[in-house]
CSV table of C-alpha atoms in Angstrom, one decimal:
chain,number,residue,atom,x,y,z
A,1,MET,CA,-11.4,-12.2,10.0
A,2,GLU,CA,-13.2,-14.8,7.9
A,3,ARG,CA,-10.9,-17.4,6.6
A,4,ASN,CA,-11.1,-17.6,2.8
A,5,TYR,CA,-8.9,-20.7,2.3
A,6,THR,CA,-8.6,-24.3,3.2
A,7,PHE,CA,-5.2,-26.0,3.3
A,8,SER,CA,-3.4,-29.3,3.7
A,9,ASP,CA,0.1,-29.7,5.3
A,10,ILE,CA,1.8,-32.0,2.7
A,11,GLY,CA,5.0,-32.3,4.7
A,12,GLU,CA,8.6,-31.1,4.3
A,13,ASP,CA,7.4,-27.6,5.2
A,14,LYS,CA,5.0,-27.4,2.3
A,15,TYR,CA,1.3,-26.6,2.2
A,16,VAL,CA,-1.4,-26.9,-0.5
A,17,VAL,CA,-3.8,-23.9,-0.2
A,18,SER,CA,-7.2,-23.7,-1.9
A,19,ILE,CA,-8.6,-20.2,-2.0
A,20,ALA,CA,-12.4,-19.8,-1.9
A,21,ASN,CA,-14.4,-18.6,-5.0
A,22,HIS,CA,-14.7,-14.8,-5.1
A,23,ALA,CA,-11.9,-14.3,-2.5
A,24,GLU,CA,-9.0,-11.9,-3.1
A,25,VAL,CA,-5.8,-13.8,-3.7
A,26,PHE,CA,-3.0,-11.5,-2.4
A,27,GLU,CA,-4.7,-10.8,0.9
A,28,THR,CA,-5.8,-14.4,1.4
A,29,LEU,CA,-2.2,-15.7,0.8
A,30,LYS,CA,-0.8,-13.1,3.1
A,31,GLN,CA,-3.4,-14.0,5.8
A,32,PHE,CA,-2.5,-17.7,5.4
A,33,CYS,CA,1.2,-16.8,6.0
A,34,ILE,CA,0.3,-14.8,9.0
A,35,ASP,CA,-1.9,-17.5,10.4
A,36,MET,CA,0.9,-20.1,9.9
A,37,ASP,CA,3.6,-17.8,11.1
A,38,ILE,CA,5.5,-18.1,7.9
A,39,THR,CA,8.1,-15.3,7.5
A,40,ALA,CA,10.1,-16.6,4.6
A,41,GLY,CA,9.4,-18.9,1.7
A,42,ILE,CA,8.0,-19.2,-1.8
A,43,ILE,CA,4.5,-19.4,-3.4
A,44,HIS,CA,3.4,-20.7,-6.7
A,45,GLY,CA,0.0,-21.6,-8.1
A,46,ILE,CA,-2.7,-21.6,-10.7
A,47,GLY,CA,-6.4,-20.8,-10.9
A,48,ALA,CA,-9.1,-18.7,-12.6
A,49,VAL,CA,-9.9,-15.1,-11.9
A,50,SER,CA,-12.4,-12.4,-12.9
A,51,GLU,CA,-10.4,-9.3,-12.2
A,52,ALA,CA,-6.7,-8.4,-11.6
A,53,THR,CA,-4.8,-5.3,-10.9
A,54,LEU,CA,-1.2,-5.6,-12.1
A,55,ARG,CA,1.7,-3.2,-11.4
A,56,PHE,CA,4.7,-2.3,-13.6
A,57,PHE,CA,7.7,-0.6,-12.0
A,58,ASN,CA,9.2,2.4,-13.8
A,59,PRO,CA,12.8,2.6,-12.8
A,60,ILE,CA,13.1,6.2,-14.0
A,61,THR,CA,10.3,7.6,-11.9
A,62,LYS,CA,10.7,4.9,-9.2
A,63,GLN,CA,6.9,4.5,-9.2
A,64,TYR,CA,4.6,1.7,-10.0
A,65,VAL,CA,2.0,2.1,-12.7
A,66,ASP,CA,-1.2,0.1,-11.9
A,67,LYS,CA,-3.7,-1.2,-14.4
A,68,THR,CA,-6.9,-3.2,-13.7
A,69,PHE,CA,-8.3,-5.9,-16.0
A,70,THR,CA,-11.9,-7.0,-15.6
A,71,GLU,CA,-12.5,-10.2,-17.5
A,72,GLN,CA,-12.4,-14.0,-17.0
A,73,MET,CA,-8.7,-15.1,-17.0
A,74,GLU,CA,-6.6,-18.1,-16.1
A,75,ILE,CA,-3.7,-17.9,-13.8
A,76,ALA,CA,-1.1,-19.6,-16.0
A,77,ASN,CA,1.5,-19.1,-13.4
A,78,LEU,CA,1.7,-17.2,-10.1
A,79,THR,CA,5.1,-17.2,-8.4
A,80,GLY,CA,6.6,-15.2,-5.6
A,81,ASN,CA,8.3,-15.0,-2.3
A,82,ILE,CA,7.5,-14.4,1.4
A,83,SER,CA,9.6,-12.2,3.6
A,84,THR,CA,9.1,-9.4,6.1
A,85,LEU,CA,9.3,-5.6,5.9
A,86,ASN,CA,9.6,-3.7,9.2
A,87,GLY,CA,8.7,-7.0,10.9
A,88,GLU,CA,5.4,-7.4,9.0
A,89,THR,CA,4.6,-10.2,6.5
A,90,TYR,CA,5.5,-9.1,3.0
A,91,LEU,CA,4.5,-10.9,-0.2
A,92,HIS,CA,6.2,-10.3,-3.6
A,93,LEU,CA,4.1,-11.9,-6.3
A,94,HIS,CA,4.2,-12.0,-10.1
A,95,VAL,CA,1.5,-13.5,-12.3
A,96,VAL,CA,0.9,-14.5,-15.9
A,97,LEU,CA,-2.7,-14.4,-16.8
A,98,GLY,CA,-4.2,-16.0,-19.9
A,99,ARG,CA,-7.1,-14.3,-21.7
A,100,ALA,CA,-9.9,-15.8,-23.7
A,101,ASP,CA,-8.2,-14.8,-27.0
A,102,TYR,CA,-5.0,-16.8,-25.8
A,103,THR,CA,-3.0,-13.7,-25.2
A,104,ALA,CA,-1.3,-13.2,-21.9
A,105,LEU,CA,-0.9,-10.4,-19.4
A,106,ALA,CA,2.0,-10.4,-16.9
A,107,GLY,CA,3.2,-8.3,-14.1
A,108,HIS,CA,3.6,-7.7,-10.4
A,109,LEU,CA,0.4,-8.7,-8.7
A,110,LEU,CA,-1.4,-6.1,-6.6
A,111,SER,CA,-4.8,-7.9,-6.4
A,112,THR,CA,-6.9,-10.4,-8.1
A,113,THR,CA,-10.3,-12.1,-7.4
A,114,ILE,CA,-10.9,-15.8,-7.8
A,115,CYS,CA,-13.6,-16.8,-10.2
A,116,GLY,CA,-13.6,-20.6,-10.1
A,117,ALA,CA,-10.7,-22.2,-8.3
A,118,GLY,CA,-7.4,-21.0,-6.9
A,119,GLU,CA,-4.7,-23.7,-6.0
A,120,PHE,CA,-1.4,-22.7,-4.5
A,121,VAL,CA,1.6,-24.2,-2.9
A,122,VAL,CA,3.4,-22.5,-0.1
A,123,GLU,CA,6.9,-23.6,0.9
A,124,GLU,CA,8.3,-22.4,4.2
A,125,TYR,CA,11.9,-21.5,5.0
A,126,PHE,CA,12.8,-21.5,8.6
A,127,GLU,CA,14.8,-18.2,8.6
A,128,THR,CA,13.2,-14.8,8.5
A,129,ILE,CA,14.2,-12.8,5.5
A,130,GLU,CA,13.8,-9.1,6.1
A,131,ARG,CA,13.5,-6.4,3.4
A,132,LYS,CA,14.7,-2.8,3.3
A,133,LEU,CA,14.1,0.1,1.0
A,134,ASP,CA,17.0,0.6,-1.5
A,135,GLU,CA,16.5,4.3,-2.1
A,136,GLU,CA,18.7,4.3,-5.2
A,137,ILE,CA,16.6,1.6,-6.9
A,138,GLY,CA,13.3,2.7,-5.3
A,139,LEU,CA,12.3,-0.9,-4.3
A,140,ASN,CA,12.1,-3.0,-1.1
A,141,VAL,CA,14.9,-5.5,-1.6
A,142,TYR,CA,16.3,-8.4,0.6
A,143,ASP,CA,18.4,-7.3,3.5
A,144,LEU,CA,20.9,-10.2,3.6
A,145,GLU,CA,23.8,-8.5,5.4
């Protein structure tokens, strides 16, 4: 698989990750975590994107509703966590996107494509944090027991 990122180890279990122009953010960050064997931690970042698919969870139906936005936007904030689900790397990311008219969109990030720059910080924890499906809620939640 082509690597769509460059990175620098800045010490104290932290990495600065730059995602290539036109690369997809979610899958690239996930691949970085797999490449670095990071199974728990946090991610935050900023950047510019040309398309984004956001999700909103409906607790009544226990289903996500997805919506795609195709326009130039700024990542005002991306924040999330790294864990595992069924032993596989699992990212849970939320994003706030600024539009040209200075309004903002926000939600659970399903996918987004860099158009300009994407700059992120990944901080690793040295314990694996596993998730499990909470059927009552309908979400994959931390399994801390």
